[in-house]
Amino acid sequence: MARKMMSSLPGNVPELRVLFLLLLLLLPLRPISGGDGGGHDYHTALHLSILFFEGQRSGRLPPDQRLRWRHDSALHDGSTAGVDLTGGYYDAGDNVKFGFPMAFTTTMLSWSIIDFGRNMGPELKHAIRAVKWATDYLLKATVIPGVVFVQVGDALSDHNCWERPEDMDTLRTAYKIDTSHPGSDVAGETAAALAAASIVFRSRDPQYSRLLLNRAIRVFEFADRHRGAYSSSLYRAVCPFYCDVNGYQDELLWGAAWLHKASRRRIYREYIMRNEVVLHAGDTINEFGWDNKHAGINVLLSKEVLMGKADYFESFKQNADEFICSLLPGISHPQVQYSPGGLIFKAGGSNMQHVTSLSFLLLAYSNYLSHANKVVTCGGKSASPALLKQLAKRQVNYILGDNPLRMSYMVGYGARYPQRIHHRASSLPSVQAHPARIACKAGSRYFLSPNPNPNLLVGAVVGGPNVTDAFPDSRPFFQESEPTTYINAPLVGLLAFFSAHP
Ligand SMILES: *[C@@H]1O[C@H](CO)[C@@H](O)[C@H](O)[C@H]1NC(C)=O
Protein backbone atom coordinates (compact mmCIF):
# COMPACT_ATOMS: atom_id res chain seq x y z
CA MET A 1 0.00 0.00 0.00
CA ALA A 2 2.99 2.26 -0.13
CA ARG A 3 2.12 5.46 -1.87
CA LYS A 4 5.57 6.92 -1.66
CA MET A 5 6.50 9.03 -4.63
CA MET A 6 9.75 8.28 -6.31
CA SER A 7 11.90 10.96 -7.80
CA SER A 8 12.94 9.83 -11.19
CA LEU A 9 14.98 11.65 -13.71
CA PRO A 10 14.06 9.78 -16.85
CA GLY A 11 16.57 9.29 -19.60
CA ASN A 12 16.46 10.73 -23.04
CA VAL A 13 13.62 9.17 -24.99
CA PRO A 14 13.58 11.06 -28.28
CA GLU A 15 11.11 8.72 -30.01
CA LEU A 16 8.47 9.42 -27.40
CA ARG A 17 9.03 13.12 -27.65
CA VAL A 18 8.67 13.11 -31.40
CA LEU A 19 5.55 10.99 -31.12
CA PHE A 20 4.10 13.30 -28.53
CA LEU A 21 4.87 16.40 -30.54
CA LEU A 22 3.20 14.77 -33.53
CA LEU A 23 0.19 13.97 -31.40
CA LEU A 24 0.03 17.57 -30.25
CA LEU A 25 0.17 18.77 -33.83
CA LEU A 26 -2.42 16.29 -35.02
CA LEU A 27 -4.84 16.93 -32.20
CA PRO A 28 -4.53 20.63 -31.61
CA LEU A 29 -7.63 21.46 -29.62
CA ARG A 30 -10.12 18.85 -30.67
CA PRO A 31 -10.55 15.92 -28.32
CA ILE A 32 -11.09 12.53 -29.92
CA SER A 33 -14.30 11.68 -28.15
CA GLY A 34 -16.55 12.80 -25.39
CA GLY A 35 -19.69 14.80 -24.84
CA ASP A 36 -21.45 17.28 -27.01
CA GLY A 37 -19.73 19.46 -29.56
CA GLY A 38 -16.66 17.24 -29.72
CA GLY A 39 -15.42 18.41 -26.33
CA HIS A 40 -15.80 16.98 -22.89
CA ASP A 41 -18.54 17.74 -20.42
CA TYR A 42 -16.26 19.51 -17.97
CA HIS A 43 -19.25 20.75 -15.93
CA THR A 44 -20.34 17.21 -15.16
CA ALA A 45 -16.78 16.13 -14.47
CA LEU A 46 -16.35 19.08 -12.08
CA HIS A 47 -19.59 18.21 -10.31
CA LEU A 48 -18.48 14.59 -9.87
CA SER A 49 -14.92 15.45 -8.84
CA ILE A 50 -16.25 17.42 -5.85
CA LEU A 51 -18.94 14.87 -4.99
CA PHE A 52 -16.17 12.31 -4.57
CA PHE A 53 -15.04 14.02 -1.35
CA GLU A 54 -18.38 13.16 0.28
CA GLY A 55 -17.53 9.50 -0.22
CA GLN A 56 -14.28 9.98 1.69
CA ARG A 57 -15.89 11.63 4.69
CA SER A 58 -15.20 10.26 8.14
CA GLY A 59 -17.30 11.04 11.21
CA ARG A 60 -20.96 11.96 11.56
CA LEU A 61 -22.45 12.69 8.15
CA PRO A 62 -24.70 15.76 7.83
CA PRO A 63 -28.34 15.63 6.63
CA ASP A 64 -27.33 17.19 3.29
CA GLN A 65 -24.91 14.34 2.51
CA ARG A 66 -25.54 13.58 -1.17
CA LEU A 67 -23.65 10.29 -1.47
CA ARG A 68 -26.31 8.33 0.40
CA TRP A 69 -24.68 4.90 0.51
CA ARG A 70 -22.11 6.14 3.04
CA HIS A 71 -22.99 6.39 6.75
CA ASP A 72 -21.49 7.62 10.02
CA SER A 73 -18.13 6.10 10.90
CA ALA A 74 -15.23 6.40 13.32
CA LEU A 75 -17.31 8.34 15.86
CA HIS A 76 -14.82 7.73 18.68
CA ASP A 77 -11.68 8.88 16.91
CA GLY A 78 -9.41 10.63 19.38
CA SER A 79 -11.10 9.24 22.49
CA THR A 80 -8.09 7.12 23.42
CA ALA A 81 -6.06 10.36 23.55
CA GLY A 82 -8.80 12.31 25.33
CA VAL A 83 -9.54 14.56 22.35
CA ASP A 84 -12.23 14.80 19.69
CA LEU A 85 -10.72 13.82 16.35
CA THR A 86 -13.91 12.85 14.55
CA GLY A 87 -14.40 14.05 11.00
CA GLY A 88 -11.90 14.65 8.22
CA TYR A 89 -11.23 12.45 5.22
CA TYR A 90 -10.02 8.92 4.61
CA ASP A 91 -7.11 9.43 2.26
CA ALA A 92 -7.82 6.75 -0.31
CA GLY A 93 -9.30 3.24 -0.45
CA ASP A 94 -8.55 2.47 3.18
CA ASN A 95 -9.98 3.89 6.40
CA VAL A 96 -6.98 5.64 7.92
CA LYS A 97 -6.92 9.39 8.39
CA PHE A 98 -3.41 10.39 7.36
CA GLY A 99 -2.83 14.02 8.31
CA PHE A 100 0.01 14.76 5.89
CA PRO A 101 -1.86 14.04 2.63
CA MET A 102 -5.11 15.35 4.13
CA ALA A 103 -3.48 18.73 4.74
CA PHE A 104 -1.98 18.76 1.23
CA THR A 105 -5.41 17.90 -0.21
CA THR A 106 -6.86 20.86 1.71
CA THR A 107 -4.19 23.24 0.43
CA MET A 108 -4.80 22.15 -3.17
CA LEU A 109 -8.60 22.31 -2.89
CA SER A 110 -8.18 25.82 -1.50
CA TRP A 111 -5.77 26.82 -4.27
CA SER A 112 -8.29 25.43 -6.79
CA ILE A 113 -10.94 27.73 -5.33
CA ILE A 114 -8.66 30.77 -4.97
CA ASP A 115 -7.60 30.63 -8.63
CA PHE A 116 -10.64 29.05 -10.28
CA GLY A 117 -13.57 29.48 -7.88
CA ARG A 118 -15.02 32.14 -10.17
CA ASN A 119 -15.32 29.43 -12.86
CA MET A 120 -17.22 26.99 -10.63
CA GLY A 121 -20.76 28.37 -10.84
CA PRO A 122 -23.16 26.36 -8.67
CA GLU A 123 -20.37 23.93 -7.74
CA LEU A 124 -18.49 26.57 -5.77
CA LYS A 125 -20.51 26.10 -2.62
CA HIS A 126 -19.86 22.37 -2.70
CA ALA A 127 -16.14 22.91 -3.21
CA ILE A 128 -16.10 25.24 -0.20
CA ARG A 129 -17.89 22.60 1.86
CA ALA A 130 -15.26 20.09 0.81
CA VAL A 131 -12.58 22.42 2.21
CA LYS A 132 -14.51 23.01 5.42
CA TRP A 133 -14.92 19.28 6.04
CA ALA A 134 -11.12 19.14 6.16
CA THR A 135 -10.44 22.39 8.03
CA ASP A 136 -12.98 21.60 10.77
CA TYR A 137 -10.91 18.49 11.37
CA LEU A 138 -7.53 20.22 11.11
CA LEU A 139 -8.71 22.75 13.71
CA LYS A 140 -9.47 19.84 16.07
CA ALA A 141 -6.09 18.27 15.34
CA THR A 142 -4.28 21.50 16.26
CA VAL A 143 -6.38 22.64 19.22
CA ILE A 144 -3.60 22.01 21.79
CA PRO A 145 -0.70 24.46 21.37
CA GLY A 146 2.56 22.63 20.65
CA VAL A 147 0.77 19.46 19.54
CA VAL A 148 -0.55 18.31 16.18
CA PHE A 149 -2.48 15.07 15.82
CA VAL A 150 -1.18 13.77 12.53
CA GLN A 151 -2.96 10.46 12.04
CA VAL A 152 -5.87 8.41 13.32
CA GLY A 153 -5.86 4.70 12.63
CA ASP A 154 -3.17 2.06 12.57
CA ALA A 155 -2.33 1.45 8.92
CA LEU A 156 -1.12 -2.14 9.40
CA SER A 157 -4.22 -3.09 11.36
CA ASP A 158 -6.43 -1.31 8.82
CA HIS A 159 -4.75 -2.83 5.78
CA ASN A 160 -5.07 -6.29 7.30
CA CYS A 161 -8.85 -6.00 6.90
CA TRP A 162 -11.24 -5.32 4.06
CA GLU A 163 -13.90 -3.55 6.09
CA ARG A 164 -16.47 -0.82 5.61
CA PRO A 165 -15.66 2.34 7.55
CA GLU A 166 -19.09 1.98 9.17
CA ASP A 167 -18.04 -1.41 10.62
CA MET A 168 -14.49 -0.59 11.55
CA ASP A 169 -13.05 -2.41 14.57
CA THR A 170 -9.38 -1.94 13.76
CA LEU A 171 -7.01 0.07 15.96
CA ARG A 172 -7.84 3.78 15.90
CA THR A 173 -4.63 4.95 17.49
CA ALA A 174 -4.21 8.74 17.49
CA TYR A 175 -0.65 9.73 16.59
CA LYS A 176 0.77 13.13 17.43
CA ILE A 177 3.84 15.28 17.11
CA ASP A 178 4.91 17.68 19.86
CA THR A 179 7.87 19.80 20.88
CA SER A 180 10.05 16.79 21.69
CA HIS A 181 8.81 14.74 18.69
CA PRO A 182 8.75 17.39 15.96
CA GLY A 183 7.30 17.15 12.47
CA SER A 184 7.97 20.30 10.48
CA ASP A 185 6.76 18.50 7.34
CA VAL A 186 3.24 17.69 8.48
CA ALA A 187 2.97 20.81 10.67
CA GLY A 188 4.24 23.01 7.83
CA GLU A 189 1.70 21.50 5.44
CA THR A 190 -1.06 21.88 8.04
CA ALA A 191 -0.15 25.56 8.41
CA ALA A 192 -0.23 25.92 4.61
CA ALA A 193 -3.67 24.28 4.48
CA LEU A 194 -5.12 26.49 7.22
CA ALA A 195 -3.64 29.64 5.67
CA ALA A 196 -4.85 28.79 2.15
CA ALA A 197 -8.32 27.96 3.47
CA SER A 198 -8.40 31.28 5.36
CA ILE A 199 -8.28 32.99 1.95
CA VAL A 200 -11.20 30.88 0.72
CA PHE A 201 -13.31 31.98 3.71
CA ARG A 202 -12.05 35.57 3.92
CA SER A 203 -15.14 37.27 2.52
CA ARG A 204 -17.57 34.39 3.00
CA ASP A 205 -17.09 33.82 6.72
CA PRO A 206 -14.63 36.35 8.15
CA GLN A 207 -14.75 34.94 11.66
CA TYR A 208 -13.94 31.41 10.53
CA SER A 209 -11.26 32.80 8.24
CA ARG A 210 -9.58 34.61 11.14
CA LEU A 211 -9.69 31.46 13.24
CA LEU A 212 -7.98 29.54 10.42
CA LEU A 213 -5.33 32.20 9.90
CA ASN A 214 -4.51 32.55 13.59
CA ARG A 215 -4.21 28.78 13.90
CA ALA A 216 -2.02 28.65 10.80
CA ILE A 217 0.31 31.24 12.35
CA ARG A 218 0.60 29.24 15.57
CA VAL A 219 1.12 25.90 13.85
CA PHE A 220 3.75 27.38 11.55
CA GLU A 221 5.65 28.81 14.50
CA PHE A 222 5.64 25.36 16.09
CA ALA A 223 6.80 23.75 12.83
CA ASP A 224 9.65 26.19 12.45
CA ARG A 225 10.81 26.35 16.05
CA HIS A 226 10.87 22.58 16.54
CA ARG A 227 12.43 21.24 13.40
CA GLY A 228 12.44 17.63 12.33
CA ALA A 229 10.74 15.02 10.14
CA TYR A 230 7.70 13.30 11.62
CA SER A 231 8.84 9.97 10.26
CA SER A 232 11.74 10.01 12.74
CA SER A 233 9.50 9.58 15.76
CA LEU A 234 6.48 8.03 14.02
CA TYR A 235 8.32 5.77 11.60
CA ARG A 236 6.27 2.65 12.31
CA ALA A 237 2.97 4.50 11.94
CA VAL A 238 3.61 6.59 8.85
CA CYS A 239 6.17 4.61 6.83
CA PRO A 240 6.06 3.38 4.14
CA PHE A 241 2.67 5.02 3.62
CA TYR A 242 3.30 8.73 3.95
CA CYS A 243 6.91 8.81 5.02
CA ASP A 244 8.59 12.17 4.65
CA VAL A 245 11.08 11.19 1.97
CA ASN A 246 12.36 14.50 0.66
CA GLY A 247 12.71 16.38 3.93
CA TYR A 248 10.72 19.05 5.78
CA GLN A 249 12.48 22.12 4.36
CA ASP A 250 10.00 22.49 1.50
CA GLU A 251 7.00 22.42 3.84
CA LEU A 252 8.50 25.26 5.89
CA LEU A 253 8.85 27.42 2.78
CA TRP A 254 5.43 26.31 1.54
CA GLY A 255 3.81 27.17 4.86
CA ALA A 256 5.54 30.55 4.88
CA ALA A 257 4.50 31.20 1.26
CA TRP A 258 0.83 30.57 2.05
CA LEU A 259 1.04 32.63 5.23
CA HIS A 260 2.65 35.42 3.23
CA LYS A 261 -0.25 35.28 0.78
CA ALA A 262 -2.93 35.00 3.46
CA SER A 263 -1.64 37.46 6.04
CA ARG A 264 0.48 39.90 4.00
CA ARG A 265 2.68 40.18 7.07
CA ARG A 266 6.20 41.27 6.41
CA ILE A 267 7.71 38.56 8.61
CA TYR A 268 6.75 35.80 6.17
CA ARG A 269 8.29 37.57 3.20
CA GLU A 270 11.44 38.06 5.25
CA TYR A 271 11.36 34.45 6.39
CA ILE A 272 11.19 33.24 2.79
CA MET A 273 14.03 35.50 1.66
CA ARG A 274 16.18 34.66 4.68
CA ASN A 275 15.65 30.90 4.34
CA GLU A 276 15.52 30.57 0.59
CA VAL A 277 18.98 29.05 0.36
CA VAL A 278 19.01 27.17 3.67
CA LEU A 279 15.71 25.51 2.81
CA HIS A 280 16.78 24.59 -0.74
CA ALA A 281 14.23 26.59 -2.72
CA GLY A 282 16.23 25.80 -5.86
CA ASP A 283 15.69 22.04 -5.54
CA THR A 284 13.08 22.09 -8.24
CA ILE A 285 12.51 18.79 -9.93
CA ASN A 286 9.57 17.95 -12.10
CA GLU A 287 7.55 16.70 -9.20
CA PHE A 288 4.83 18.14 -7.01
CA GLY A 289 2.76 16.24 -4.49
CA TRP A 290 2.08 15.51 -0.84
CA ASP A 291 5.81 15.00 -0.20
CA ASN A 292 7.50 17.58 -2.42
CA LYS A 293 6.30 21.17 -2.56
CA HIS A 294 9.20 22.97 -4.24
CA ALA A 295 7.54 23.41 -7.64
CA GLY A 296 4.37 24.65 -5.96
CA ILE A 297 6.27 27.22 -3.89
CA ASN A 298 8.00 28.54 -7.00
CA VAL A 299 4.79 28.84 -9.02
CA LEU A 300 2.87 30.39 -6.13
CA LEU A 301 5.47 33.07 -5.42
CA SER A 302 6.02 33.78 -9.13
CA LYS A 303 2.55 35.21 -9.41
CA GLU A 304 3.65 38.28 -7.48
CA VAL A 305 6.82 38.65 -9.50
CA LEU A 306 4.78 38.49 -12.71
CA MET A 307 2.37 41.07 -11.34
CA GLY A 308 5.35 43.35 -10.80
CA LYS A 309 4.82 43.41 -7.06
CA ALA A 310 7.70 41.37 -5.74
CA ASP A 311 11.07 41.61 -7.44
CA TYR A 312 12.57 40.07 -4.32
CA PHE A 313 11.06 36.72 -5.34
CA GLU A 314 12.70 36.81 -8.79
CA SER A 315 14.76 33.67 -8.14
CA PHE A 316 11.55 31.73 -7.45
CA LYS A 317 10.28 32.75 -10.87
CA GLN A 318 13.47 31.52 -12.50
CA ASN A 319 12.98 28.19 -10.72
CA ALA A 320 9.35 28.09 -11.83
CA ASP A 321 10.36 28.72 -15.45
CA GLU A 322 12.83 25.86 -15.30
CA PHE A 323 10.24 23.58 -13.75
CA ILE A 324 7.69 24.45 -16.43
CA CYS A 325 10.27 23.81 -19.16
CA SER A 326 10.85 20.33 -17.75
CA LEU A 327 7.20 19.48 -18.48
CA LEU A 328 7.27 20.56 -22.11
CA PRO A 329 7.75 17.69 -24.53
CA GLY A 330 10.86 17.94 -26.64
CA ILE A 331 12.07 21.21 -25.20
CA SER A 332 14.48 20.56 -22.40
CA HIS A 333 16.41 18.02 -20.46
CA PRO A 334 15.90 16.53 -17.91
CA GLN A 335 12.31 16.15 -18.77
CA VAL A 336 9.24 14.47 -17.41
CA GLN A 337 8.29 11.18 -19.06
CA TYR A 338 5.15 10.75 -21.18
CA SER A 339 3.42 7.47 -21.99
CA PRO A 340 2.98 6.62 -25.69
CA GLY A 341 -0.63 7.80 -25.35
CA GLY A 342 0.53 11.17 -24.03
CA LEU A 343 0.05 10.86 -20.28
CA ILE A 344 2.62 12.33 -17.90
CA PHE A 345 4.11 9.30 -16.20
CA LYS A 346 6.17 8.82 -13.07
CA ALA A 347 7.11 5.50 -11.53
CA GLY A 348 6.04 4.58 -8.01
CA GLY A 349 2.28 4.05 -8.33
CA SER A 350 -0.76 6.26 -8.22
CA ASN A 351 0.52 8.12 -11.26
CA MET A 352 -2.58 10.30 -11.63
CA GLN A 353 -1.49 12.28 -8.56
CA HIS A 354 1.41 13.57 -10.64
CA VAL A 355 -0.77 14.15 -13.67
CA THR A 356 -3.29 16.33 -11.85
CA SER A 357 -0.86 18.26 -9.65
CA LEU A 358 1.62 19.00 -12.44
CA SER A 359 -1.21 19.97 -14.79
CA PHE A 360 -2.59 22.28 -12.12
CA LEU A 361 0.75 24.10 -11.92
CA LEU A 362 0.89 24.36 -15.73
CA LEU A 363 -2.54 25.95 -15.78
CA ALA A 364 -1.98 28.25 -12.80
CA TYR A 365 1.35 29.45 -14.21
CA SER A 366 -0.18 29.93 -17.64
CA ASN A 367 -2.78 32.25 -16.12
CA TYR A 368 -0.17 34.25 -14.21
CA LEU A 369 1.86 34.61 -17.43
CA SER A 370 -1.20 35.63 -19.45
CA HIS A 371 -2.05 38.42 -17.05
CA ALA A 372 1.52 39.70 -17.27
CA ASN A 373 1.65 39.25 -21.04
CA LYS A 374 4.72 37.02 -20.70
CA VAL A 375 6.00 33.73 -22.07
CA VAL A 376 8.38 31.13 -20.65
CA THR A 377 11.75 30.82 -22.32
CA CYS A 378 13.16 27.31 -22.42
CA GLY A 379 16.66 27.03 -23.83
CA GLY A 380 16.16 29.55 -26.61
CA LYS A 381 12.60 28.46 -27.42
CA SER A 382 9.59 30.15 -26.00
CA ALA A 383 6.41 28.60 -24.67
CA SER A 384 3.26 30.69 -24.66
CA PRO A 385 0.61 30.58 -21.96
CA ALA A 386 -1.70 29.07 -24.59
CA LEU A 387 0.71 26.16 -25.07
CA LEU A 388 0.83 25.50 -21.32
CA LYS A 389 -2.98 25.50 -21.18
CA GLN A 390 -3.14 23.12 -24.12
CA LEU A 391 -0.77 20.70 -22.37
CA ALA A 392 -2.80 20.82 -19.17
CA LYS A 393 -5.99 20.30 -21.12
CA ARG A 394 -4.51 17.34 -22.96
CA GLN A 395 -3.82 15.67 -19.58
CA VAL A 396 -7.34 16.37 -18.35
CA ASN A 397 -8.80 15.05 -21.60
CA TYR A 398 -6.72 11.89 -21.26
CA ILE A 399 -8.26 11.34 -17.82
CA LEU A 400 -11.74 11.87 -19.24
CA GLY A 401 -11.37 9.45 -22.13
CA ASP A 402 -9.03 10.68 -24.87
CA ASN A 403 -6.60 7.80 -24.47
CA PRO A 404 -5.66 4.55 -26.19
CA LEU A 405 -8.20 2.52 -24.18
CA ARG A 406 -10.94 5.10 -24.86
CA MET A 407 -11.99 4.96 -21.23
CA SER A 408 -12.45 7.57 -18.57
CA TYR A 409 -10.43 7.21 -15.39
CA MET A 410 -13.11 9.02 -13.40
CA VAL A 411 -15.79 6.79 -11.92
CA GLY A 412 -19.23 7.72 -13.24
CA TYR A 413 -17.98 9.88 -16.12
CA GLY A 414 -18.33 8.76 -19.73
CA ALA A 415 -19.44 5.44 -21.19
CA ARG A 416 -16.53 3.36 -19.81
CA TYR A 417 -14.82 3.89 -16.50
CA PRO A 418 -13.14 1.77 -13.77
CA GLN A 419 -15.54 -0.79 -12.26
CA ARG A 420 -13.39 -2.42 -9.58
CA ILE A 421 -11.67 0.38 -7.79
CA HIS A 422 -9.47 -0.46 -4.79
CA HIS A 423 -11.77 1.10 -2.21
CA ARG A 424 -13.30 -0.64 0.78
CA ALA A 425 -16.53 1.34 1.09
CA SER A 426 -17.21 1.25 -2.65
CA SER A 427 -16.52 -2.46 -3.08
CA LEU A 428 -18.41 -3.84 -0.05
CA PRO A 429 -22.22 -3.79 0.00
CA SER A 430 -23.59 -0.62 1.60
CA VAL A 431 -25.10 -0.61 5.08
CA GLN A 432 -28.56 -0.24 3.47
CA ALA A 433 -28.05 -3.26 1.24
CA HIS A 434 -26.42 -5.35 3.95
CA PRO A 435 -27.23 -4.04 7.45
CA ALA A 436 -25.40 -6.86 9.24
CA ARG A 437 -21.78 -6.30 10.11
CA ILE A 438 -19.11 -7.59 7.73
CA ALA A 439 -16.06 -8.50 9.79
CA CYS A 440 -12.42 -7.93 8.93
CA LYS A 441 -11.73 -11.12 6.97
CA ALA A 442 -15.33 -11.62 5.82
CA GLY A 443 -14.70 -8.70 3.48
CA SER A 444 -11.99 -10.59 1.59
CA ARG A 445 -14.44 -12.30 -0.74
CA TYR A 446 -15.63 -8.88 -1.94
CA PHE A 447 -12.03 -7.79 -2.41
CA LEU A 448 -11.26 -10.87 -4.51
CA SER A 449 -14.54 -10.91 -6.43
CA PRO A 450 -14.36 -10.22 -10.18
CA ASN A 451 -17.69 -8.37 -9.97
CA PRO A 452 -17.97 -4.60 -10.33
CA ASN A 453 -18.15 -2.57 -7.12
CA PRO A 454 -21.74 -2.23 -5.86
CA ASN A 455 -21.41 1.42 -4.73
CA LEU A 456 -20.43 4.01 -7.28
CA LEU A 457 -17.85 6.35 -5.76
CA VAL A 458 -18.65 8.94 -8.41
CA GLY A 459 -15.90 11.36 -9.30
CA ALA A 460 -13.13 9.14 -7.96
CA VAL A 461 -10.09 9.30 -10.22
CA VAL A 462 -7.93 6.20 -9.89
CA GLY A 463 -4.14 5.80 -9.94
CA GLY A 464 -4.48 5.17 -13.65
CA PRO A 465 -2.81 3.21 -16.42
CA ASN A 466 0.78 2.03 -16.37
CA VAL A 467 3.56 3.39 -18.55
CA THR A 468 2.23 1.54 -21.60
CA ASP A 469 -1.28 3.04 -21.20
CA ALA A 470 -2.61 -0.35 -20.01
CA PHE A 471 -5.11 -0.56 -17.17
CA PRO A 472 -6.08 -3.82 -15.44
CA ASP A 473 -9.33 -2.56 -13.76
CA SER A 474 -8.73 -5.00 -10.94
CA ARG A 475 -9.04 -4.32 -7.19
CA PRO A 476 -5.74 -5.93 -6.11
CA PHE A 477 -3.80 -3.61 -8.45
CA PHE A 478 -3.95 -0.73 -6.01
CA GLN A 479 -1.31 1.35 -7.78
CA GLU A 480 -3.63 1.58 -10.77
CA SER A 481 -7.09 1.25 -9.28
CA GLU A 482 -7.04 3.18 -5.99
CA PRO A 483 -8.40 6.73 -5.84
CA THR A 484 -6.96 9.33 -3.46
CA THR A 485 -8.10 12.74 -2.25
CA TYR A 486 -4.93 14.40 -3.52
CA ILE A 487 -5.52 13.15 -7.08
CA ASN A 488 -8.87 14.98 -7.10
CA ALA A 489 -8.00 18.19 -5.23
CA PRO A 490 -5.98 19.85 -8.05
CA LEU A 491 -8.31 18.35 -10.66
CA VAL A 492 -11.19 20.39 -9.19
CA GLY A 493 -9.38 23.59 -10.23
CA LEU A 494 -8.50 22.25 -13.68
CA LEU A 495 -12.05 21.15 -14.41
CA ALA A 496 -13.43 24.48 -13.17
CA PHE A 497 -11.22 26.38 -15.60
CA PHE A 498 -11.97 24.15 -18.58
CA SER A 499 -15.70 24.17 -17.85
CA ALA A 500 -15.59 27.94 -18.26
CA HIS A 501 -13.10 27.87 -21.17
CA PRO A 502 -13.90 24.65 -23.06
C1 LIG B 1 1.16 -2.73 -18.09
O1 LIG B 1 -0.04 -3.41 -17.87
C2 LIG B 1 -0.29 -4.47 -18.80
C3 LIG B 1 -1.69 -5.01 -18.53
O2 LIG B 1 -1.98 -5.13 -17.16
C4 LIG B 1 0.81 -5.52 -18.63
O3 LIG B 1 0.60 -6.57 -19.54
C5 LIG B 1 2.15 -4.86 -18.87
O4 LIG B 1 3.18 -5.81 -18.60
C6 LIG B 1 2.33 -3.65 -17.96
N1 LIG B 1 3.54 -2.96 -18.35
C7 LIG B 1 4.44 -2.54 -17.47
C8 LIG B 1 5.66 -1.89 -18.02
O5 LIG B 1 4.28 -2.65 -16.26
mmCIF file of C-alpha atoms and ligand atoms in Angstrom, residues 465-473 477 480, ligand 1:
data_model
loop_
_atom_site.group_PDB
_atom_site.id
_atom_site.type_symbol
_atom_site.label_atom_id
_atom_site.label_comp_id
_atom_site.label_asym_id
_atom_site.label_seq_id
_atom_site.Cartn_x
_atom_site.Cartn_y
_atom_site.Cartn_z
ATOM 1 C CA PRO A 465 -2.807 3.212 -16.422
ATOM 2 C CA ASN A 466 0.785 2.030 -16.370
ATOM 3 C CA VAL A 467 3.565 3.390 -18.549
ATOM 4 C CA THR A 468 2.226 1.535 -21.604
ATOM 5 C CA ASP A 469 -1.279 3.035 -21.203
ATOM 6 C CA ALA A 470 -2.606 -0.346 -20.015
ATOM 7 C CA PHE A 471 -5.113 -0.558 -17.172
ATOM 8 C CA PRO A 472 -6.082 -3.820 -15.444
ATOM 9 C CA ASP A 473 -9.331 -2.562 -13.756
ATOM 10 C CA PHE A 477 -3.802 -3.612 -8.455
ATOM 11 C CA GLU A 480 -3.634 1.584 -10.773
HETATM 12 C C1 LIG B 1 1.156 -2.729 -18.093
HETATM 13 O O1 LIG B 1 -0.042 -3.410 -17.867
HETATM 14 C C2 LIG B 1 -0.287 -4.472 -18.795
HETATM 15 C C3 LIG B 1 -1.687 -5.008 -18.535
HETATM 16 O O2 LIG B 1 -1.980 -5.131 -17.159
HETATM 17 C C4 LIG B 1 0.807 -5.520 -18.632
HETATM 18 O O3 LIG B 1 0.600 -6.570 -19.543
HETATM 19 C C5 LIG B 1 2.148 -4.860 -18.867
HETATM 20 O O4 LIG B 1 3.181 -5.807 -18.603
HETATM 21 C C6 LIG B 1 2.328 -3.652 -17.964
HETATM 22 N N1 LIG B 1 3.538 -2.964 -18.353
HETATM 23 C C7 LIG B 1 4.439 -2.545 -17.465
HETATM 24 C C8 LIG B 1 5.657 -1.886 -18.023
HETATM 25 O O5 LIG B 1 4.277 -2.654 -16.261
#
